[in-house]
mmCIF file of C-alpha atoms in Angstrom:
data_model
loop_
_atom_site.group_PDB
_atom_site.id
_atom_site.type_symbol
_atom_site.label_atom_id
_atom_site.label_comp_id
_atom_site.label_asym_id
_atom_site.label_seq_id
_atom_site.Cartn_x
_atom_site.Cartn_y
_atom_site.Cartn_z
ATOM 1 C CA UNK A 87 0.000 0.000 0.000
ATOM 2 C CA UNK A 88 1.408 3.414 -0.995
ATOM 3 C CA UNK A 89 1.460 6.101 1.725
ATOM 4 C CA UNK A 90 -0.681 9.171 1.078
ATOM 5 C CA UNK A 91 -0.018 12.617 2.590
ATOM 6 C CA UNK A 92 -3.318 14.411 3.216
ATOM 7 C CA UNK A 93 -2.949 18.191 2.840
ATOM 8 C CA UNK A 94 -6.149 18.795 4.835
ATOM 9 C CA UNK A 95 -5.473 16.533 7.798
ATOM 10 C CA UNK A 96 -1.710 17.187 7.717
ATOM 11 C CA UNK A 97 -0.807 13.537 8.252
ATOM 12 C CA UNK A 98 0.254 10.451 6.305
ATOM 13 C CA UNK A 99 -2.258 7.631 5.842
ATOM 14 C CA UNK A 100 -1.690 4.077 4.586
ATOM 15 C CA UNK A 101 -5.304 3.052 4.015
ATOM 16 C CA UNK A 102 -5.480 4.662 0.570
ATOM 17 C CA UNK A 103 -6.622 8.068 -0.637
ATOM 18 C CA UNK A 104 -10.212 7.223 -1.475
ATOM 19 C CA UNK A 105 -10.862 5.376 1.751
ATOM 20 C CA UNK A 106 -9.322 8.209 3.804
ATOM 21 C CA UNK A 107 -11.329 10.885 1.913
ATOM 22 C CA UNK A 108 -14.609 9.344 3.142
ATOM 23 C CA UNK A 109 -13.473 9.101 6.734
ATOM 24 C CA UNK A 110 -15.296 11.043 9.434
ATOM 25 C CA UNK A 111 -12.181 12.846 10.712
ATOM 26 C CA UNK A 112 -11.212 13.917 7.207
ATOM 27 C CA UNK A 113 -14.711 15.198 6.397
ATOM 28 C CA UNK A 114 -14.800 17.283 9.551
ATOM 29 C CA UNK A 115 -11.353 18.757 8.912
ATOM 30 C CA UNK A 116 -12.278 19.469 5.270
ATOM 31 C CA UNK A 117 -15.399 21.362 6.372
ATOM 32 C CA UNK A 118 -13.307 23.531 8.713
ATOM 33 C CA UNK A 119 -10.796 24.336 5.951
ATOM 34 C CA UNK A 120 -13.499 25.243 3.423
ATOM 35 C CA UNK A 121 -15.348 27.361 5.973
ATOM 36 C CA UNK A 122 -12.169 29.279 6.806
ATOM 37 C CA UNK A 123 -11.338 29.735 3.125
ATOM 38 C CA UNK A 124 -14.886 30.874 2.381
ATOM 39 C CA UNK A 125 -14.700 33.580 5.063
ATOM 40 C CA UNK A 126 -11.765 35.079 3.135
ATOM 41 C CA UNK A 127 -13.357 34.792 -0.314
ATOM 42 C CA UNK A 128 -16.803 36.192 0.638
ATOM 43 C CA UNK A 129 -15.701 39.846 1.203
ATOM 44 C CA UNK A 130 -13.673 39.662 -2.020
ATOM 45 C CA UNK A 131 -16.689 38.560 -4.086
ATOM 46 C CA UNK A 132 -18.637 41.551 -2.752
ATOM 47 C CA UNK A 133 -16.184 43.820 -4.584
ATOM 48 C CA UNK A 134 -17.114 42.408 -8.007
ATOM 49 C CA UNK A 135 -20.057 44.786 -8.475
ATOM 50 C CA UNK A 136 -18.787 47.594 -6.255
ATOM 51 C CA UNK A 137 -15.009 47.988 -6.185
ATOM 52 C CA UNK A 138 -13.448 50.227 -3.562
ATOM 53 C CA UNK A 139 -10.323 52.354 -4.039
ATOM 54 C CA UNK A 140 -8.567 53.864 -1.051
ATOM 55 C CA UNK A 141 -5.259 55.510 -0.296
ATOM 56 C CA UNK A 142 -2.334 53.095 0.055
ATOM 57 C CA UNK A 143 -1.474 51.934 3.589
ATOM 58 C CA UNK A 144 1.679 49.749 3.772
ATOM 59 C CA UNK A 145 0.747 48.004 7.017
ATOM 60 C CA UNK A 146 -2.753 47.041 5.862
ATOM 61 C CA UNK A 147 -2.569 46.680 2.088
ATOM 62 C CA UNK A 148 0.527 44.478 1.878
ATOM 63 C CA UNK A 149 -1.084 41.563 3.704
ATOM 64 C CA UNK A 150 -1.354 38.140 2.065
ATOM 65 C CA UNK A 151 -3.639 35.109 2.409
ATOM 66 C CA UNK A 152 -3.089 31.365 2.056
ATOM 67 C CA UNK A 153 -4.789 29.603 -0.833
ATOM 68 C CA UNK A 154 -5.540 26.026 0.276
ATOM 69 C CA UNK A 155 -6.102 24.863 -3.291
ATOM 70 C CA UNK A 156 -2.854 26.255 -4.770
ATOM 71 C CA UNK A 157 -0.957 25.855 -1.452
ATOM 72 C CA UNK A 158 0.748 29.233 -1.739
ATOM 73 C CA UNK A 159 0.522 32.772 -0.364
ATOM 74 C CA UNK A 160 -1.240 35.335 -2.560
ATOM 75 C CA UNK A 161 -1.388 39.132 -2.348
ATOM 76 C CA UNK A 162 -4.769 40.158 -0.998
ATOM 77 C CA UNK A 163 -4.993 43.702 -2.449
ATOM 78 C CA UNK A 164 -3.719 45.414 -5.590
ATOM 79 C CA UNK A 165 -1.713 48.632 -5.200
ATOM 80 C CA UNK A 166 0.513 50.897 -7.284
ATOM 81 C CA UNK A 167 2.170 52.623 -4.320
ATOM 82 C CA UNK A 168 -0.348 55.465 -3.976
ATOM 83 C CA UNK A 169 -3.807 53.877 -4.444
ATOM 84 C CA UNK A 170 -5.130 50.446 -3.487
ATOM 85 C CA UNK A 171 -7.934 48.350 -4.982
ATOM 86 C CA UNK A 172 -9.337 46.346 -2.087
ATOM 87 C CA UNK A 173 -9.265 42.557 -2.682
ATOM 88 C CA UNK A 174 -8.026 43.124 -6.225
ATOM 89 C CA UNK A 175 -5.180 40.641 -5.842
ATOM 90 C CA UNK A 176 -7.463 37.942 -4.454
ATOM 91 C CA UNK A 177 -10.032 38.291 -7.242
ATOM 92 C CA UNK A 178 -7.316 38.226 -9.862
ATOM 93 C CA UNK A 179 -5.898 35.047 -8.333
ATOM 94 C CA UNK A 180 -9.299 33.348 -8.239
ATOM 95 C CA UNK A 181 -9.676 34.116 -11.946
ATOM 96 C CA UNK A 182 -6.363 32.562 -13.037
ATOM 97 C CA UNK A 183 -6.516 29.273 -14.994
ATOM 98 C CA UNK A 184 -3.877 27.779 -12.701
ATOM 99 C CA UNK A 185 -6.107 28.396 -9.682
ATOM 100 C CA UNK A 186 -9.155 26.901 -11.443
ATOM 101 C CA UNK A 187 -7.107 23.803 -12.258
ATOM 102 C CA UNK A 188 -5.911 23.563 -8.641
ATOM 103 C CA UNK A 189 -9.507 23.859 -7.375
ATOM 104 C CA UNK A 190 -10.624 20.978 -9.586
ATOM 105 C CA UNK A 191 -7.742 18.838 -8.350
ATOM 106 C CA UNK A 192 -8.439 19.721 -4.704
ATOM 107 C CA UNK A 193 -12.116 18.788 -5.052
ATOM 108 C CA UNK A 194 -11.303 15.492 -6.784
ATOM 109 C CA UNK A 195 -8.582 14.569 -4.266
ATOM 110 C CA UNK A 196 -10.517 15.319 -1.089
ATOM 111 C CA UNK A 197 -14.028 14.562 -2.377
ATOM 112 C CA UNK A 198 -15.464 17.943 -1.419
ATOM 113 C CA UNK A 199 -19.011 19.070 -2.130
ATOM 114 C CA UNK A 200 -19.283 20.061 -5.795
ATOM 115 C CA UNK A 201 -21.895 22.730 -5.084
ATOM 116 C CA UNK A 202 -19.296 24.774 -3.206
ATOM 117 C CA UNK A 203 -16.730 24.848 -6.007
ATOM 118 C CA UNK A 204 -18.234 27.846 -7.844
ATOM 119 C CA UNK A 205 -17.795 30.019 -4.741
ATOM 120 C CA UNK A 206 -13.992 29.749 -4.955
ATOM 121 C CA UNK A 207 -13.696 30.502 -8.689
ATOM 122 C CA UNK A 208 -14.176 33.781 -10.617
ATOM 123 C CA UNK A 209 -15.573 33.447 -14.144
ATOM 124 C CA UNK A 210 -14.795 35.680 -17.136
ATOM 125 C CA UNK A 211 -18.075 37.569 -16.821
ATOM 126 C CA UNK A 212 -17.538 38.247 -13.146
ATOM 127 C CA UNK A 213 -13.978 39.434 -13.722
ATOM 128 C CA UNK A 214 -15.142 41.769 -16.534
ATOM 129 C CA UNK A 215 -17.765 43.183 -14.211
ATOM 130 C CA UNK A 216 -15.061 43.741 -11.625
ATOM 131 C CA UNK A 217 -12.930 45.677 -14.134
ATOM 132 C CA UNK A 218 -15.863 47.947 -14.974
ATOM 133 C CA UNK A 219 -16.545 48.631 -11.311
ATOM 134 C CA UNK A 220 -12.857 49.463 -10.760
ATOM 135 C CA UNK A 221 -13.013 52.047 -13.576
ATOM 136 C CA UNK A 222 -16.101 53.690 -12.077
ATOM 137 C CA UNK A 223 -14.591 53.636 -8.598
ATOM 138 C CA UNK A 224 -11.414 55.297 -9.905
ATOM 139 C CA UNK A 225 -13.401 58.108 -11.537
ATOM 140 C CA UNK A 226 -15.420 58.627 -8.375
ATOM 141 C CA UNK A 227 -12.251 58.687 -6.284
ATOM 142 C CA UNK A 228 -10.668 61.303 -8.529
ATOM 143 C CA UNK A 229 -13.775 63.508 -8.318
ATOM 144 C CA UNK A 230 -13.784 63.191 -4.540
ATOM 145 C CA UNK A 231 -10.104 64.061 -4.388
ATOM 146 C CA UNK A 232 -10.658 67.112 -6.612
ATOM 147 C CA UNK A 233 -13.436 68.364 -4.347
ATOM 148 C CA UNK A 234 -11.272 67.779 -1.284
ATOM 149 C CA UNK A 235 -8.344 69.609 -2.880
ATOM 150 C CA UNK A 236 -10.583 72.572 -3.705
ATOM 151 C CA UNK A 237 -11.868 72.692 -0.144
ATOM 152 C CA UNK A 238 -8.340 72.608 1.274
ATOM 153 C CA UNK A 239 -7.232 75.288 -1.206
ATOM 154 C CA UNK A 240 -10.177 77.469 -0.173
ATOM 155 C CA UNK A 241 -9.255 77.100 3.489
ATOM 156 C CA UNK A 242 -5.655 78.008 2.721
ATOM 157 C CA UNK A 243 -6.754 81.114 0.809
ATOM 158 C CA UNK A 244 -9.001 82.186 3.689
ATOM 159 C CA UNK A 245 -6.195 81.806 6.211
ATOM 160 C CA UNK A 246 -3.803 83.704 3.960
ATOM 161 C CA UNK A 247 -6.302 86.532 3.438
ATOM 162 C CA UNK A 248 -6.891 86.749 7.195
ATOM 163 C CA UNK A 249 -3.169 86.950 7.782
ATOM 164 C CA UNK A 250 -2.747 89.697 5.179
ATOM 165 C CA UNK A 251 -5.636 91.694 6.657
ATOM 166 C CA UNK A 252 -4.147 91.420 10.126
ATOM 167 C CA UNK A 253 -0.730 92.451 8.854
ATOM 168 C CA UNK A 254 -2.245 95.419 7.012
ATOM 169 C CA UNK A 255 -4.094 96.523 10.153
ATOM 170 C CA UNK A 256 -0.878 96.444 12.169
ATOM 171 C CA UNK A 257 1.182 98.328 9.583
ATOM 172 C CA UNK A 258 -1.381 101.051 8.776
ATOM 173 C CA UNK A 259 -0.743 104.332 10.712
ATOM 174 C CA UNK A 260 -3.488 105.685 12.959
ATOM 175 C CA UNK A 261 -4.723 109.107 11.773
ATOM 176 C CA UNK A 262 -7.350 111.479 13.048
ATOM 177 C CA UNK A 263 -10.213 111.839 10.553
ATOM 178 C CA UNK A 264 -10.886 115.376 9.299
ATOM 179 C CA UNK A 265 -13.751 116.964 7.420
ATOM 180 C CA UNK A 266 -11.974 116.561 4.108
ATOM 181 C CA UNK A 267 -11.227 112.839 4.690
ATOM 182 C CA UNK A 268 -14.802 111.617 4.751
ATOM 183 C CA UNK A 269 -14.292 108.903 2.184
ATOM 184 C CA UNK A 270 -12.659 105.675 3.326
ATOM 185 C CA UNK A 271 -9.150 104.971 2.199
ATOM 186 C CA UNK A 272 -9.247 102.508 -0.676
ATOM 187 C CA UNK A 273 -6.972 99.475 -0.384
ATOM 188 C CA UNK A 274 -5.803 99.998 -3.966
ATOM 189 C CA UNK A 275 -4.670 103.617 -3.353
ATOM 190 C CA UNK A 276 -1.893 102.987 -0.880
ATOM 191 C CA UNK A 277 0.673 105.547 0.165
ATOM 192 C CA UNK A 278 4.315 104.774 0.950
ATOM 193 C CA UNK A 279 4.935 102.990 4.188
ATOM 194 C CA UNK A 280 4.971 105.307 7.216
ATOM 195 C CA UNK A 281 3.100 108.124 5.409
ATOM 196 C CA UNK A 282 -0.320 109.463 6.350
ATOM 197 C CA UNK A 283 -2.867 108.928 3.550
ATOM 198 C CA UNK A 284 -4.080 112.089 1.901
ATOM 199 C CA UNK A 285 -0.999 114.187 2.825
ATOM 200 C CA UNK A 286 1.516 115.530 0.386
ATOM 201 C CA UNK A 287 4.984 114.020 0.308
ATOM 202 C CA UNK A 288 6.554 117.376 1.013
ATOM 203 C CA UNK A 289 4.427 117.922 4.131
ATOM 204 C CA UNK A 290 5.351 114.548 5.656
ATOM 205 C CA UNK A 291 6.403 114.853 9.242
ATOM 206 C CA UNK A 292 6.394 113.018 12.565
ATOM 207 C CA UNK A 293 3.977 110.206 13.176
ATOM 208 C CA UNK A 294 2.023 112.260 15.748
ATOM 209 C CA UNK A 295 0.672 114.578 13.040
ATOM 210 C CA UNK A 296 3.076 117.497 13.771
ATOM 211 C CA UNK A 297 5.106 118.796 10.878
ATOM 212 C CA UNK A 298 8.799 119.296 11.546
ATOM 213 C CA UNK A 299 10.111 122.473 9.881
ATOM 214 C CA UNK A 300 12.960 122.005 7.464
ATOM 215 C CA UNK A 301 15.140 124.369 9.488
ATOM 216 C CA UNK A 302 14.867 122.125 12.567
ATOM 217 C CA UNK A 303 15.681 118.924 10.728
ATOM 218 C CA UNK A 304 19.163 117.420 11.141
ATOM 219 C CA UNK A 305 21.678 118.163 8.429
ATOM 220 C CA UNK A 306 21.755 115.512 5.725
ATOM 221 C CA UNK A 307 18.484 113.898 6.839
ATOM 222 C CA UNK A 308 15.806 112.814 4.428
ATOM 223 C CA UNK A 309 12.773 115.156 4.607
ATOM 224 C CA UNK A 310 10.451 112.181 3.967
ATOM 225 C CA UNK A 311 11.557 110.365 7.151
ATOM 226 C CA UNK A 312 10.361 111.005 10.683
ATOM 227 C CA UNK A 313 12.908 112.519 13.040
ATOM 228 C CA UNK A 314 12.643 111.082 16.549
ATOM 229 C CA UNK A 315 15.499 113.028 18.122
ATOM 230 C CA UNK A 316 19.139 112.392 18.920
ATOM 231 C CA UNK A 317 19.900 109.249 20.871
ATOM 232 C CA UNK A 318 22.229 109.812 23.821
ATOM 233 C CA UNK A 319 24.570 106.896 24.443
ATOM 234 C CA UNK A 320 25.102 106.174 28.128
ATOM 235 C CA UNK A 321 28.288 104.679 29.524
ATOM 236 C CA UNK A 322 26.406 102.881 32.268
ATOM 237 C CA UNK A 323 24.013 100.371 30.816
ATOM 238 C CA UNK A 324 23.904 97.201 28.811
ATOM 239 C CA UNK A 325 25.321 96.249 25.448
ATOM 240 C CA UNK A 326 22.266 97.681 23.684
ATOM 241 C CA UNK A 327 23.131 101.190 24.951
ATOM 242 C CA UNK A 328 26.788 100.985 23.972
ATOM 243 C CA UNK A 329 28.333 99.665 27.199
ATOM 244 C CA UNK A 330 31.035 97.017 27.153
ATOM 245 C CA UNK A 331 29.908 93.479 27.875
ATOM 246 C CA UNK A 332 31.172 91.946 31.131
ATOM 247 C CA UNK A 333 33.599 89.617 29.383
ATOM 248 C CA UNK A 334 35.397 92.582 27.749
ATOM 249 C CA UNK A 335 35.883 94.623 30.938
ATOM 250 C CA UNK A 336 39.603 94.860 31.888
ATOM 251 C CA UNK A 337 40.806 93.155 35.052
ATOM 252 C CA UNK A 338 41.495 96.498 36.781
ATOM 253 C CA UNK A 339 37.819 97.440 36.590
ATOM 254 C CA UNK A 340 36.519 94.201 38.016
ATOM 255 C CA UNK A 341 34.925 94.807 41.405
ATOM 256 C CA UNK A 342 35.524 92.792 44.549
ATOM 257 C CA UNK A 343 32.048 91.310 44.295
ATOM 258 C CA UNK A 344 32.776 89.993 40.810
ATOM 259 C CA UNK A 345 36.088 88.510 41.982
ATOM 260 C CA UNK A 346 34.368 86.677 44.803
ATOM 261 C CA UNK A 347 32.019 84.788 42.503
ATOM 262 C CA UNK A 348 32.945 81.112 42.387
ATOM 263 C CA UNK A 349 35.835 79.237 44.063
ATOM 264 C CA UNK A 350 39.485 80.047 43.404
ATOM 265 C CA UNK A 351 41.954 77.638 41.832
ATOM 266 C CA UNK A 352 43.508 76.752 45.202
ATOM 267 C CA UNK A 353 40.121 75.996 46.750
ATOM 268 C CA UNK A 354 39.232 73.844 43.771
ATOM 269 C CA UNK A 355 42.465 71.830 44.045
ATOM 270 C CA UNK A 356 41.929 71.312 47.784
ATOM 271 C CA UNK A 357 38.366 70.171 47.179
ATOM 272 C CA UNK A 358 39.587 67.793 44.475
ATOM 273 C CA UNK A 359 42.182 66.318 46.851
ATOM 274 C CA UNK A 360 39.532 65.819 49.556
ATOM 275 C CA UNK A 361 37.293 64.023 47.103
ATOM 276 C CA UNK A 362 40.164 61.647 46.250
ATOM 277 C CA UNK A 363 40.761 60.925 49.958
ATOM 278 C CA UNK A 364 37.060 60.129 50.500
ATOM 279 C CA UNK A 365 37.376 57.192 48.128
ATOM 280 C CA UNK A 366 40.098 55.565 50.313
ATOM 281 C CA UNK A 367 39.288 53.289 53.300
ATOM 282 C CA UNK A 368 38.637 55.402 56.418
ATOM 283 C CA UNK A 369 40.510 52.966 58.761
ATOM 284 C CA UNK A 370 43.696 52.755 56.727
ATOM 285 C CA UNK A 371 47.113 53.191 58.365
ATOM 286 C CA UNK A 372 47.993 56.835 58.712
ATOM 287 C CA UNK A 373 44.559 58.164 57.893
ATOM 288 C CA UNK A 374 44.359 60.134 61.169
ATOM 289 C CA UNK A 375 48.005 61.222 61.211
ATOM 290 C CA UNK A 376 48.524 64.884 62.030
ATOM 291 C CA UNK A 377 51.028 66.190 59.498
ATOM 292 C CA UNK A 378 51.193 69.572 61.213
ATOM 293 C CA UNK A 379 52.607 68.137 64.515
ATOM 294 C CA UNK A 380 56.353 68.827 65.158
ATOM 295 C CA UNK A 381 58.745 65.842 64.915
ATOM 296 C CA UNK A 382 62.361 65.195 66.008
ATOM 297 C CA UNK A 383 65.009 62.631 65.202
ATOM 298 C CA UNK A 384 63.448 60.112 67.596
ATOM 299 C CA UNK A 385 60.561 59.389 65.232
ATOM 300 C CA UNK A 386 62.507 56.520 63.609
ATOM 301 C CA UNK A 387 61.281 53.047 64.755
ATOM 302 C CA UNK A 388 63.561 50.842 66.822
ATOM 303 C CA UNK A 389 64.259 48.427 64.002
ATOM 304 C CA UNK A 390 66.112 51.054 61.961
ATOM 305 C CA UNK A 391 65.580 52.920 58.772
ATOM 306 C CA UNK A 392 65.496 52.254 55.005
ATOM 307 C CA UNK A 393 68.385 50.071 53.903
ATOM 308 C CA UNK A 394 69.960 49.168 50.571
ATOM 309 C CA UNK A 395 72.106 46.146 51.492
ATOM 310 C CA UNK A 396 72.754 43.823 54.405
ATOM 311 C CA UNK A 397 70.303 43.112 57.175
ATOM 312 C CA UNK A 398 67.651 45.555 58.172
ATOM 313 C CA UNK A 399 68.551 45.786 61.870
ATOM 314 C CA UNK A 400 72.068 46.942 60.909
ATOM 315 C CA UNK A 401 70.587 50.207 59.629
ATOM 316 C CA UNK A 402 69.896 51.147 63.266
ATOM 317 C CA UNK A 403 73.597 51.155 64.112
ATOM 318 C CA UNK A 404 74.360 53.176 61.002
ATOM 319 C CA UNK A 405 71.748 55.755 61.929
ATOM 320 C CA UNK A 406 73.056 56.052 65.455
ATOM 321 C CA UNK A 407 76.630 56.441 64.261
ATOM 322 C CA UNK A 408 75.570 59.270 61.976
ATOM 323 C CA UNK A 409 73.456 60.937 64.650
ATOM 324 C CA UNK A 410 76.358 60.868 67.126
ATOM 325 C CA UNK A 411 77.029 59.370 70.541
ATOM 326 C CA UNK A 412 75.334 62.293 72.286
ATOM 327 C CA UNK A 413 72.019 61.442 70.810
ATOM 328 C CA UNK A 414 72.394 57.745 71.728
ATOM 329 C CA UNK A 415 73.313 58.515 75.360
ATOM 330 C CA UNK A 416 70.368 60.860 75.670
ATOM 331 C CA UNK A 417 67.996 58.174 74.513
ATOM 332 C CA UNK A 418 69.469 55.666 76.992
ATOM 333 C CA UNK A 419 69.015 58.140 79.834
ATOM 334 C CA UNK A 420 65.403 58.768 78.847
ATOM 335 C CA UNK A 421 64.722 55.002 78.749
ATOM 336 C CA UNK A 422 66.166 54.482 82.243
ATOM 337 C CA UNK A 423 64.034 57.265 83.643
#
C-alpha cells in the first residue's frame, strides 16, 4: 500500500486516498478548511459589483492570504504605491486558470461538495464586471479628491487673506479723521509705508501729526523720514546702549564682588584632593596622622631605617653612628628614667 499525505489533515495515511477521503475525521477537517477559506473569499466577491479604491497603507494593504487549493501565499490587495484596490489581488488570483485547475484537483482529491466549487472561482463575466466597477470607482475617487483639494485650497486662501488683513491693520498708521477725509481709504490707493494717507509728500512729518520744519531737521536727513530726536549713548548700561559686555571689561575694573564669585583655583584643588581621599578606606594606616605636629630625630622606629644592602637591623647602628654618641646617650638616659 502506498502512503498518502493528506494536505487537509496534515498527516500520512496508509489506508489509501479514497478510503481516507470518506473518513469522518477527514470530512470534519475538510469542512473547517473550506469554511475558513470561504470567510476570506466572501468579502472579495462583494467587490465584483462595487469595487473600492482607497489611499495606500503599507501596514494594511501588503497583507497576504493562504490559498488552500494552490498551497501558496497570494497578495490580498492590488496597489501601485499610492492607491489600493481592495481585494483586487485575491479576485485576480481566483480568476487565473492555474487556480481553477488547482480547485478541480483539490475537489477530486478530497471529495469535497461540488456545489461549493463555484464560490472559490471567478468566471470571465464576473472578472469583466469587476474591471468595470474598478473604472467607475477610480473616476469617483478622482472627483472626490478634486473636491477635497478645492476645499483645502479654499481654506488656505481664507487663512492667507486673514493673515494679510491682520498684517495690514498692524502696519497702517493711525490718523485722526478730518472733514476733508470723509471717504474711506481705498486698499488699492496705498501711500508709501509710514506716510499718512491724503498728505503731500513734502508735508510729511512726525507720526504724531506734527510737521517738523525744514530748518529744525538734522543736516543731511531725508525730509520724507520722521525725526525722533538724537539718541544719547550712556556709559552705564547694557550692550544695547553701547556699554562694554562683562567679558570685555579689563581686570582692573573688576569689582571685589565679581572677583568673589565662584571658588578660586587653590580651593578647587583642595576640594579635588579631599574628594580623592574620601574614596580611600577610612581605617587605613595613617589616615588620622597629624602632618602639622612637630617631629624630632626620635621618630625613627627601633628596628632602623630604610636600607639598601645587608640586614635591616644593621641600619639602626648606622643611623646612630651618623646621629652621634650624644644622641644615643640621651635616649638611653630617657629610657632608664
